[in-house]
Short mmCIF file of C-alpha atoms in Angstrom, two decimals:
data_model
loop_
_atom_site.label_atom_id
_atom_site.label_comp_id
_atom_site.label_asym_id
_atom_site.label_seq_id
_atom_site.Cartn_x
_atom_site.Cartn_y
_atom_site.Cartn_z
CA MET L 1 63.00 75.30 -63.88
CA PRO L 2 62.06 78.90 -64.76
CA ALA L 3 62.44 79.74 -68.39
CA GLU L 4 65.44 81.88 -69.34
CA LEU L 5 64.34 85.51 -69.59
CA ASP L 6 65.37 87.47 -72.61
CA GLU L 7 66.33 90.75 -70.92
CA THR L 8 66.91 92.46 -74.24
CA ALA L 9 63.19 92.04 -75.00
CA LEU L 10 62.24 94.17 -72.00
CA ALA L 11 62.22 97.94 -72.14
CA HIS L 12 64.46 99.54 -69.49
CA THR L 13 63.51 103.15 -68.92
CA GLN L 14 63.72 105.77 -66.20
CA THR L 15 60.99 107.92 -64.72
CA SER L 16 60.64 111.31 -66.36
CA ALA L 17 61.86 113.11 -63.26
CA GLY L 18 64.80 110.76 -62.85
CA ALA L 19 63.56 109.79 -59.38
CA PRO L 20 63.67 106.16 -58.31
CA VAL L 21 60.45 104.19 -58.34
CA PRO L 22 59.22 103.69 -54.75
CA ILE L 23 59.30 100.16 -53.41
CA GLY L 24 56.26 100.46 -51.15
CA ASP L 25 53.13 98.34 -51.33
CA GLU L 26 51.27 100.86 -53.51
CA LEU L 27 52.46 103.16 -56.26
CA PRO L 28 51.31 106.78 -55.92
CA ALA L 29 49.14 108.52 -58.50
CA GLY L 30 51.18 110.54 -60.98
CA LEU L 31 54.18 108.21 -60.91
CA ARG L 32 55.51 107.23 -64.33
CA LEU L 33 56.70 103.81 -65.38
CA GLY L 34 58.11 104.19 -68.85
CA HIS L 35 55.55 106.13 -70.88
CA PHE L 36 52.70 105.16 -68.53
CA ARG L 37 51.40 107.43 -65.76
CA ILE L 38 49.81 105.79 -62.72
CA GLU L 39 46.28 107.05 -61.98
CA ARG L 40 44.98 104.76 -59.25
CA LYS L 41 45.16 101.20 -57.96
CA LEU L 42 42.57 98.77 -59.32
CA GLY L 43 43.44 95.64 -57.35
CA ALA L 44 46.11 93.19 -56.29
CA GLY L 45 46.76 89.49 -56.25
CA GLY L 46 49.47 86.90 -55.93
CA MET L 47 50.81 87.77 -59.37
CA GLY L 48 51.10 91.52 -58.87
CA GLU L 49 49.31 94.80 -58.43
CA VAL L 50 47.07 96.24 -61.15
CA TYR L 51 46.78 99.99 -61.70
CA LEU L 52 44.76 102.21 -63.98
CA ALA L 53 47.32 104.16 -65.97
CA THR L 54 47.46 106.50 -68.94
CA ASP L 55 49.46 105.57 -71.99
CA LEU L 56 51.14 108.95 -72.63
CA ALA L 57 52.27 107.94 -76.10
CA LEU L 58 48.77 107.15 -77.37
CA ASP L 59 46.69 109.03 -74.78
CA ARG L 60 44.53 106.07 -73.76
CA PRO L 61 43.74 104.29 -70.50
CA VAL L 62 45.49 100.98 -69.83
CA ALA L 63 45.66 98.47 -67.02
CA LEU L 64 49.22 98.21 -65.73
CA LYS L 65 50.26 95.01 -63.97
CA VAL L 66 53.34 95.48 -61.77
CA LEU L 67 55.33 93.07 -59.64
CA PRO L 68 54.61 93.91 -56.00
CA THR L 69 58.28 94.01 -54.89
CA HIS L 70 61.46 95.53 -56.28
CA GLY L 71 62.27 93.34 -59.27
CA GLY L 72 60.61 90.31 -57.71
CA SER L 73 62.04 86.81 -57.45
CA ALA L 74 63.26 85.02 -60.54
CA ALA L 75 60.16 82.80 -60.45
CA ALA L 76 57.85 85.82 -60.16
CA ARG L 77 59.58 87.61 -63.02
CA ASP L 78 59.41 84.49 -65.16
CA ARG L 79 55.73 84.11 -64.39
CA LEU L 80 54.87 87.71 -65.25
CA VAL L 81 56.76 87.58 -68.54
CA ARG L 82 55.17 84.23 -69.40
CA GLU L 83 51.72 85.66 -68.71
CA ALA L 84 52.33 88.71 -70.90
CA ARG L 85 53.76 86.70 -73.77
CA ALA L 86 51.04 84.07 -73.63
CA GLN L 87 48.26 86.64 -73.55
CA ALA L 88 49.89 88.65 -76.33
CA ARG L 89 49.90 85.60 -78.62
CA VAL L 90 46.13 85.17 -78.33
CA HIS L 91 44.34 87.54 -80.69
CA HIS L 92 40.63 87.29 -79.97
CA PRO L 93 37.78 89.64 -78.95
CA ASN L 94 37.17 87.54 -75.82
CA VAL L 95 40.75 87.80 -74.51
CA ALA L 96 42.14 91.02 -73.02
CA HIS L 97 44.89 92.43 -75.25
CA ILE L 98 48.49 93.04 -74.16
CA TYR L 99 50.12 96.26 -75.40
CA PHE L 100 53.58 96.47 -73.87
CA ILE L 101 56.02 94.85 -71.43
CA GLY L 102 58.87 96.74 -69.82
CA GLU L 103 60.98 97.39 -66.74
CA ASP L 104 61.56 100.71 -65.03
CA ALA L 105 64.02 101.16 -62.16
CA GLY L 106 63.78 97.50 -61.24
CA ARG L 107 59.99 97.31 -61.56
CA LEU L 108 58.81 94.74 -64.09
CA TYR L 109 55.37 95.52 -65.55
CA PHE L 110 53.15 95.08 -68.56
CA ALA L 111 50.34 97.17 -70.00
CA MET L 112 47.12 95.58 -71.16
CA GLU L 113 43.67 96.54 -72.32
CA TYR L 114 41.73 98.45 -69.67
CA LEU L 115 38.25 97.01 -69.15
CA ALA L 116 35.91 99.54 -67.57
CA GLY L 117 33.32 96.93 -66.63
CA LYS L 118 33.17 94.43 -63.78
CA THR L 119 34.46 90.94 -63.24
CA LEU L 120 31.79 88.27 -63.11
CA ALA L 121 32.66 87.79 -59.43
CA GLU L 122 31.74 91.43 -58.81
CA ARG L 123 28.62 91.12 -60.90
CA ILE L 124 27.21 88.15 -58.93
CA ALA L 125 28.06 89.71 -55.57
CA GLY L 126 24.54 91.15 -55.60
CA GLY L 127 22.86 87.92 -56.70
CA PRO L 128 23.07 85.15 -59.30
CA MET L 129 22.77 85.75 -63.03
CA SER L 130 19.97 84.50 -65.25
CA ILE L 131 20.60 81.25 -67.10
CA ASP L 132 20.85 82.96 -70.47
CA ASP L 133 23.23 85.67 -69.22
CA ALA L 134 25.43 83.06 -67.54
CA LEU L 135 25.51 80.92 -70.68
CA ALA L 136 26.38 83.99 -72.78
CA ALA L 137 29.30 84.77 -70.46
CA ILE L 138 30.59 81.20 -70.45
CA ARG L 139 30.23 80.94 -74.23
CA ALA L 140 32.36 84.09 -74.63
CA ALA L 141 34.97 82.61 -72.29
CA VAL L 142 34.98 79.37 -74.28
CA LEU L 143 35.62 81.28 -77.51
CA GLY L 144 38.59 83.02 -75.89
CA LEU L 145 39.98 79.86 -74.31
CA ARG L 146 39.58 77.99 -77.59
CA GLU L 147 41.82 80.57 -79.25
CA ALA L 148 44.33 80.25 -76.40
CA GLN L 149 44.33 76.49 -76.82
CA ARG L 150 44.94 76.88 -80.55
CA SER L 151 47.94 79.06 -79.65
CA GLY L 152 49.21 76.24 -77.44
CA PHE L 153 48.12 77.37 -73.95
CA THR L 154 46.03 76.02 -71.09
CA HIS L 155 44.78 78.76 -68.74
CA ARG L 156 44.62 76.70 -65.50
CA ASP L 157 42.86 79.38 -63.42
CA VAL L 158 39.39 79.92 -64.88
CA LYS L 159 37.05 81.50 -62.32
CA PRO L 160 34.52 84.36 -62.10
CA SER L 161 37.15 86.93 -61.09
CA ASN L 162 39.20 86.11 -64.21
CA LEU L 163 36.26 86.75 -66.55
CA MET L 164 35.53 90.42 -67.07
CA SER L 165 33.04 92.34 -69.18
CA ASP L 166 34.00 95.59 -70.86
CA GLU L 167 31.86 98.69 -71.23
CA HIS L 168 30.10 97.10 -74.21
CA GLY L 169 29.18 93.97 -72.27
CA ILE L 170 31.68 91.69 -74.05
CA VAL L 171 33.19 89.12 -71.69
CA LYS L 172 36.96 88.69 -71.89
CA VAL L 173 39.34 86.19 -70.29
CA VAL L 174 42.04 87.87 -68.19
CA ASP L 175 44.95 86.81 -65.97
CA PHE L 176 47.05 84.26 -67.82
CA GLY L 177 49.46 84.12 -64.88
CA LEU L 178 49.16 80.35 -64.47
CA VAL L 179 49.18 79.54 -68.17
CA SER L 180 51.32 76.64 -69.34
CA ALA L 181 52.41 75.73 -72.84
CA THR L 182 51.00 72.45 -74.06
CA ALA L 183 53.03 69.65 -75.54
CA SER L 184 52.45 70.84 -79.09
CA ALA L 185 51.92 74.06 -80.94
CA VAL L 186 48.25 73.32 -81.51
CA GLY L 187 47.60 72.45 -77.89
CA ASP L 188 46.68 68.79 -78.20
CA GLY L 189 48.94 67.43 -75.49
CA PRO L 190 48.78 67.36 -71.68
CA VAL L 191 50.49 69.91 -69.45
CA GLU L 192 52.92 68.55 -66.88
CA GLN L 193 52.54 70.26 -63.49
CA THR L 194 55.37 70.90 -61.08
CA SER L 195 53.21 72.33 -58.28
CA LEU L 196 49.61 72.90 -57.27
CA ALA L 197 48.45 75.99 -59.13
CA GLY L 198 44.93 77.34 -59.52
CA THR L 199 41.91 78.14 -57.38
CA PRO L 200 40.60 75.08 -55.45
CA LEU L 201 36.97 76.27 -55.54
CA TYR L 202 36.93 75.65 -59.31
CA MET L 203 39.85 73.27 -59.83
CA ALA L 204 39.55 69.98 -61.71
CA PRO L 205 40.41 66.88 -59.63
CA GLU L 206 43.33 65.87 -61.84
CA GLN L 207 44.80 69.39 -61.60
CA ALA L 208 44.53 69.26 -57.81
CA ARG L 209 46.36 65.93 -57.82
CA GLY L 210 49.20 67.44 -59.82
CA GLU L 211 48.59 65.19 -62.82
CA PRO L 212 49.12 66.24 -66.46
CA ILE L 213 46.18 68.35 -67.66
CA ASP L 214 44.75 69.62 -70.90
CA LEU L 215 41.83 71.79 -71.98
CA ARG L 216 39.41 69.53 -70.10
CA ALA L 217 40.72 70.95 -66.81
CA ASP L 218 39.69 74.41 -67.98
CA ILE L 219 36.32 72.98 -69.07
CA TYR L 220 35.83 71.65 -65.53
CA ALA L 221 36.62 75.10 -64.10
CA LEU L 222 34.19 76.66 -66.58
CA GLY L 223 31.49 74.26 -65.34
CA ALA L 224 32.15 75.20 -61.71
CA THR L 225 32.11 78.87 -62.72
CA LEU L 226 28.80 78.43 -64.57
CA PHE L 227 27.31 76.80 -61.47
CA HIS L 228 28.48 79.76 -59.37
CA LEU L 229 27.06 82.32 -61.81
CA ILE L 230 23.62 80.67 -61.81
CA CYS L 231 23.38 79.57 -58.18
CA GLY L 232 25.24 82.45 -56.52
CA ARG L 233 27.72 80.11 -54.82
CA PRO L 234 30.47 77.69 -55.85
CA PRO L 235 29.46 74.02 -56.16
CA PHE L 236 31.45 72.95 -53.08
CA HIS L 237 32.44 74.52 -49.75
CA ALA L 238 34.93 73.24 -47.17
CA ASP L 239 37.01 74.47 -44.25
CA THR L 240 40.34 73.41 -45.74
CA VAL L 241 41.87 73.11 -49.18
CA ASP L 242 42.34 69.36 -48.74
CA GLN L 243 38.66 68.89 -47.95
CA LEU L 244 37.67 71.02 -50.93
CA VAL L 245 39.91 69.03 -53.28
CA SER L 246 38.41 65.80 -51.94
CA LEU L 247 34.86 67.04 -52.53
CA HIS L 248 35.62 67.91 -56.15
CA ALA L 249 37.07 64.44 -56.69
CA THR L 250 34.52 62.27 -54.87
CA ALA L 251 31.36 64.14 -53.80
CA MET L 252 28.16 64.32 -55.81
CA ARG L 253 27.74 67.77 -57.24
CA PRO L 254 24.61 69.55 -55.94
CA SER L 255 21.87 70.02 -58.53
CA VAL L 256 21.01 73.43 -59.88
CA PRO L 257 17.95 74.60 -57.90
CA ARG L 258 14.92 75.53 -59.92
CA GLY L 259 14.19 78.73 -58.03
CA GLY L 260 11.06 79.61 -60.02
CA ARG L 261 12.84 79.19 -63.37
CA ASN L 262 11.60 77.14 -66.31
CA ARG L 263 11.93 73.45 -65.47
CA GLY L 264 13.21 72.51 -68.92
CA ALA L 265 15.85 75.27 -68.86
CA VAL L 266 17.07 74.19 -65.40
CA THR L 267 17.19 70.53 -66.46
CA ALA L 268 19.22 71.44 -69.55
CA ILE L 269 21.70 73.63 -67.66
CA ASP L 270 22.11 71.03 -64.91
CA ALA L 271 22.91 68.34 -67.49
CA LEU L 272 25.42 70.68 -69.18
CA ILE L 273 27.20 71.48 -65.90
CA GLY L 274 27.15 67.79 -64.99
CA ARG L 275 29.14 66.87 -68.06
CA MET L 276 31.51 69.84 -67.77
CA MET L 277 32.25 68.92 -64.15
CA ALA L 278 32.53 65.17 -64.61
CA PRO L 279 35.25 63.91 -62.17
CA SER L 280 36.93 61.97 -64.95
CA PRO L 281 38.34 64.05 -67.85
CA ALA L 282 37.24 61.31 -70.28
CA ASP L 283 33.59 62.03 -69.40
CA ARG L 284 33.82 65.74 -70.16
CA PHE L 285 33.59 67.49 -73.52
CA ALA L 286 36.56 66.51 -75.65
CA SER L 287 36.86 69.86 -77.42
CA TYR L 288 35.77 73.46 -77.13
CA ASP L 289 33.76 73.10 -80.34
CA GLU L 290 31.74 70.30 -78.75
CA LEU L 291 31.21 72.39 -75.64
CA LEU L 292 30.13 75.42 -77.69
CA ARG L 293 27.47 73.36 -79.43
CA ALA L 294 26.14 72.08 -76.09
CA ILE L 295 26.01 75.65 -74.72
CA GLU L 296 24.09 76.83 -77.77
CA LEU L 297 21.59 73.98 -77.37
CA ALA L 298 21.01 74.99 -73.74
CA SER L 299 20.69 78.71 -74.54
CA SER L 300 17.32 80.07 -75.58
CA ARG L 301 19.12 83.06 -77.14
CA HIS L 302 21.00 80.80 -79.52
CA THR L 303 18.67 77.83 -79.87
CA GLN L 304 15.03 78.18 -78.88
CA PRO L 305 13.40 74.75 -79.12
CA ALA L 306 9.80 74.56 -80.30
CA GLY L 307 7.33 74.05 -77.48
CA PHE L 308 4.14 71.99 -77.14
CA TRP L 309 1.54 74.28 -78.67
CA VAL L 310 3.52 75.54 -81.64
CA ARG L 311 4.47 71.96 -82.58
CA LEU L 312 0.88 70.82 -82.19
CA PHE L 313 -0.48 73.62 -84.37
CA ALA L 314 2.21 73.11 -87.02
CA THR L 315 1.44 69.37 -87.21
CA GLY L 316 -2.30 70.06 -87.29
CA PHE L 317 -1.80 72.47 -90.17
CA ASP L 318 0.18 69.82 -92.08
CA LEU L 319 -2.61 67.29 -91.48
CA LEU L 320 -5.19 69.74 -92.81
CA ILE L 321 -3.08 70.22 -95.94
CA ALA L 322 -2.79 66.45 -96.40
CA ALA L 323 -6.56 65.99 -95.92
CA ALA L 324 -7.32 68.76 -98.40
CA ILE L 325 -5.03 67.20 -101.02
CA VAL L 326 -6.62 63.78 -100.57
CA ALA L 327 -10.14 65.24 -100.77
CA LEU L 328 -9.29 67.01 -104.02
CA CYS L 329 -7.79 63.80 -105.44
CA PHE L 330 -10.97 61.82 -104.74
CA LEU L 331 -13.50 64.50 -105.58
CA PRO L 332 -13.96 63.33 -109.20
CA PHE L 333 -14.34 59.66 -108.14
CA GLY L 334 -16.77 59.94 -105.24
CA GLN L 335 -16.33 58.05 -101.97
CA ALA L 336 -17.98 54.68 -102.67
CA ASN L 337 -15.01 52.39 -103.13
CA SER L 338 -12.06 54.54 -102.25
CA ASN L 339 -11.58 53.91 -98.52
CA GLU L 340 -8.67 51.50 -98.73
CA PHE L 341 -6.85 53.45 -101.40
CA GLN L 342 -7.64 56.74 -99.70
CA THR L 343 -6.12 55.54 -96.43
CA ALA L 344 -2.90 54.47 -98.12
CA LEU L 345 -2.72 57.64 -100.19
CA SER L 346 -3.37 59.83 -97.15
CA LEU L 347 -0.45 58.27 -95.33
CA ALA L 348 1.82 58.51 -98.37
CA LEU L 349 0.96 62.15 -99.01
CA TYR L 350 1.39 63.12 -95.40
CA THR L 351 4.75 61.33 -95.30
CA ILE L 352 5.89 63.38 -98.30
CA ILE L 353 4.63 66.59 -96.70
CA ALA L 354 6.23 65.69 -93.38
CA LEU L 355 9.59 65.12 -95.05
CA GLY L 356 9.37 68.54 -96.63
CA TRP L 357 12.69 70.28 -97.16
CA ARG L 358 14.70 68.10 -94.78
CA GLY L 359 11.89 68.09 -92.25
CA THR L 360 10.80 71.73 -92.53
CA THR L 361 7.20 71.26 -93.62
CA ILE L 362 4.67 73.86 -94.72
CA GLY L 363 3.22 73.98 -91.22
CA LYS L 364 6.65 74.35 -89.63
CA ALA L 365 7.62 77.05 -92.11
CA ILE L 366 4.45 79.04 -91.30
CA PHE L 367 5.29 78.89 -87.59
CA GLU L 368 8.97 79.67 -88.33
CA LEU L 369 10.28 76.30 -87.19
CA GLU L 370 13.13 74.27 -88.63
CA LEU L 371 14.49 70.77 -88.09
CA VAL L 372 18.21 70.65 -87.33
CA SER L 373 20.82 68.16 -86.20
CA ALA L 374 21.16 68.15 -82.41
CA GLU L 375 24.92 67.58 -82.74
CA THR L 376 25.80 70.33 -85.21
CA GLY L 377 22.86 72.74 -85.21
CA LYS L 378 22.85 72.63 -89.00
CA ARG L 379 20.02 71.42 -91.22
CA ALA L 380 19.19 67.77 -90.56
CA SER L 381 20.33 65.20 -93.10
CA TRP L 382 17.82 63.28 -95.22
CA ARG L 383 18.73 60.11 -93.34
CA ALA L 384 17.95 61.74 -89.98
CA VAL L 385 14.63 63.09 -91.32
CA ILE L 386 13.60 59.66 -92.66
CA VAL L 387 14.50 57.98 -89.35
CA ARG L 388 12.54 60.63 -87.46
CA GLN L 389 9.41 60.19 -89.56
CA ALA L 390 9.67 56.40 -89.47
CA THR L 391 9.34 56.32 -85.67
CA TRP L 392 5.66 57.21 -85.97
CA ILE L 393 4.81 56.73 -89.66
CA VAL L 394 5.54 52.98 -89.47
CA PRO L 395 2.93 52.37 -86.70
CA LEU L 396 0.38 54.35 -88.73
CA LEU L 397 1.14 52.29 -91.83
CA VAL L 398 0.61 49.10 -89.82
CA PHE L 399 -2.73 50.45 -88.66
CA GLY L 400 -3.72 51.31 -92.25
CA LEU L 401 -2.77 47.80 -93.40
CA LEU L 402 -4.86 46.19 -90.67
CA LYS L 403 -7.81 48.37 -91.61
CA GLN L 404 -7.46 47.38 -95.25
CA LEU L 405 -7.34 43.68 -94.36
CA GLN L 406 -10.63 44.05 -92.51
CA ALA L 407 -12.29 46.10 -95.24
CA PRO L 408 -14.53 43.23 -96.59
CA ALA L 409 -15.98 42.64 -93.13
CA LYS L 410 -16.74 46.30 -92.76
CA HIS L 411 -18.43 46.52 -96.21
CA SER L 412 -20.66 43.56 -95.34
CA LYS L 413 -21.88 45.43 -92.25
CA GLN L 414 -20.43 42.75 -89.93
CA PRO L 415 -19.42 43.75 -86.40
CA GLU L 416 -15.86 44.95 -86.03
CA SER L 417 -13.39 42.13 -85.58
CA THR L 418 -10.89 41.85 -82.74
CA VAL L 419 -8.10 42.83 -85.10
CA GLU L 420 -9.91 46.03 -86.06
CA ILE L 421 -10.63 46.90 -82.45
CA VAL L 422 -6.99 46.30 -81.49
CA ALA L 423 -5.85 48.39 -84.44
CA GLU L 424 -8.09 51.28 -83.44
CA ILE L 425 -6.97 51.05 -79.83
CA ALA L 426 -3.35 50.97 -81.02
CA LEU L 427 -3.93 54.10 -83.12
CA LEU L 428 -5.49 55.89 -80.16
CA ALA L 429 -2.60 54.77 -77.94
CA ILE L 430 -0.06 56.07 -80.47
CA ALA L 431 -1.80 59.44 -80.56
CA VAL L 432 -2.08 59.70 -76.76
CA LEU L 433 1.50 58.54 -76.12
CA GLY L 434 2.78 60.89 -78.81
CA LEU L 435 1.02 63.86 -77.24
CA ALA L 436 2.19 62.82 -73.76
CA ASP L 437 5.80 62.51 -74.93
CA LEU L 438 5.55 65.90 -76.62
CA ALA L 439 4.16 67.45 -73.42
CA ILE L 440 6.92 65.90 -71.29
CA ALA L 441 9.56 67.08 -73.75
CA ALA L 442 8.12 70.60 -73.89
CA TRP L 443 8.01 71.13 -70.13
CA SER L 444 10.81 69.08 -68.59
CA ARG L 445 13.21 67.52 -71.08
CA PRO L 446 16.54 69.20 -71.99
CA GLY L 447 16.25 70.82 -75.39
CA LYS L 448 12.54 69.85 -75.55
CA ARG L 449 13.40 66.77 -77.60
CA THR L 450 10.73 64.10 -78.13
CA LEU L 451 11.31 60.38 -78.61
CA TRP L 452 11.44 60.77 -82.38
CA ASP L 453 13.89 63.66 -81.99
CA ARG L 454 16.19 61.63 -79.76
CA VAL L 455 16.09 58.56 -81.99
CA SER L 456 17.03 60.62 -85.05
CA HIS L 457 19.42 62.99 -83.18
CA THR L 458 17.45 66.01 -84.35
CA GLN L 459 15.84 69.03 -82.75
CA LEU L 460 12.88 71.14 -83.80
CA ARG L 461 13.59 74.79 -83.02
CA TYR L 462 12.55 78.27 -84.01
CA ARG L 463 14.34 79.40 -87.13
CA ALA L 464 17.76 80.70 -86.13
CA THR L 465 18.27 84.42 -86.61
CA ARG L 466 21.70 84.64 -84.95
CA SER L 467 24.94 83.57 -86.54
CA ALA L 468 26.78 80.81 -84.70
CA THR L 469 29.82 83.09 -84.49
CA GLU L 470 27.99 86.27 -83.49
CA PRO L 471 29.00 87.34 -79.96
CA LEU L 472 26.42 87.24 -77.21
CA LEU L 473 26.48 90.41 -75.12
CA LEU L 474 25.56 90.71 -71.48
#
């Protein structure tokens, strides 16, 4: 049932010349609707025609959205008013602003912010975007949609043509024509659907089935849009809408092709899109905040994980510091009877150095690295740091203990025992496996996270220089 329109809220004006507004398919340049003068047509869609116009009151360009027919049906009028009101309630840099809604000689229209840039659909017409540019665009859209959700709205038609960058490169969400109010003011309830609405190329399976939806349907559409931006094509193609809907619900999504890009970056983006486009809403991100964090982890502009060589050099520097400290401690006592104690002290000192300030050691600080929580991006907790260090400190402590137990045999110049040989082999294996895991993480694993990073839910990255709320420009 269309919502009751408050006609008194709409401005009813006449053209300056008193002439009726033409009812043709396209409004001529120079025509006035209210205090707006038509300059040229920008585009058209199912919701109406969009014109570049001049706001004569404030002398600024605006985008004017006008119903394509005289007055339009009640449903069309309701939809246009709902779009304007919904978009006007969302105050955010990543959402196009609404300035005015009115009616002139039977023509319902609203004026909104004019964006001189291109839609993302126009931008990728010449080829796909880079991973970082695509992530920056999607992150901006998420920030805008998060604000819409806080205002109680679900967009329901996220796609490349509804994401537009302005002349400064800031991406904004446009076209709230299919928006629906959620069950509560804060947007935490599902949206009941009365008809199929949206764009099937990017539509979540539950939305295509006409089931109640929430923000996770928009997250699915964002995932399909991200795939399109990076790959240059939507994730699925079909001859009919029914076939397309079936593919989204049941088919395996194609992987993101590497195409000469960094293997780790492609693996990370593919995993991100996989979760965003999970067929079941329960398997997607539960909130925009959670999605934002995942985007930042996958973006080298926001979070640049430490690679193989920088981690190796930072650890080597820490080991040199530990060795120097131990050597200075034993210098006054000589080396005759200090092996057992020296081994234990070396491990203890290195453990202390490795803990550092929540995992940021001297070596890491020199190479501008920091240890953070993989979930929040903030400094890792002491508990996480201790767990991380324990994954490889404990094996080294076991090795040191075994060496100490065999110390008498070594002092008596007896051949090495089986236990000692096994311990030395184990130490070598730990070192080799650790380096291998670091190499695998650096070149193929999402976020470049090693075993000890995954166990402790941490990530070693270059020190962040960008605020988590600072916009990413394209």
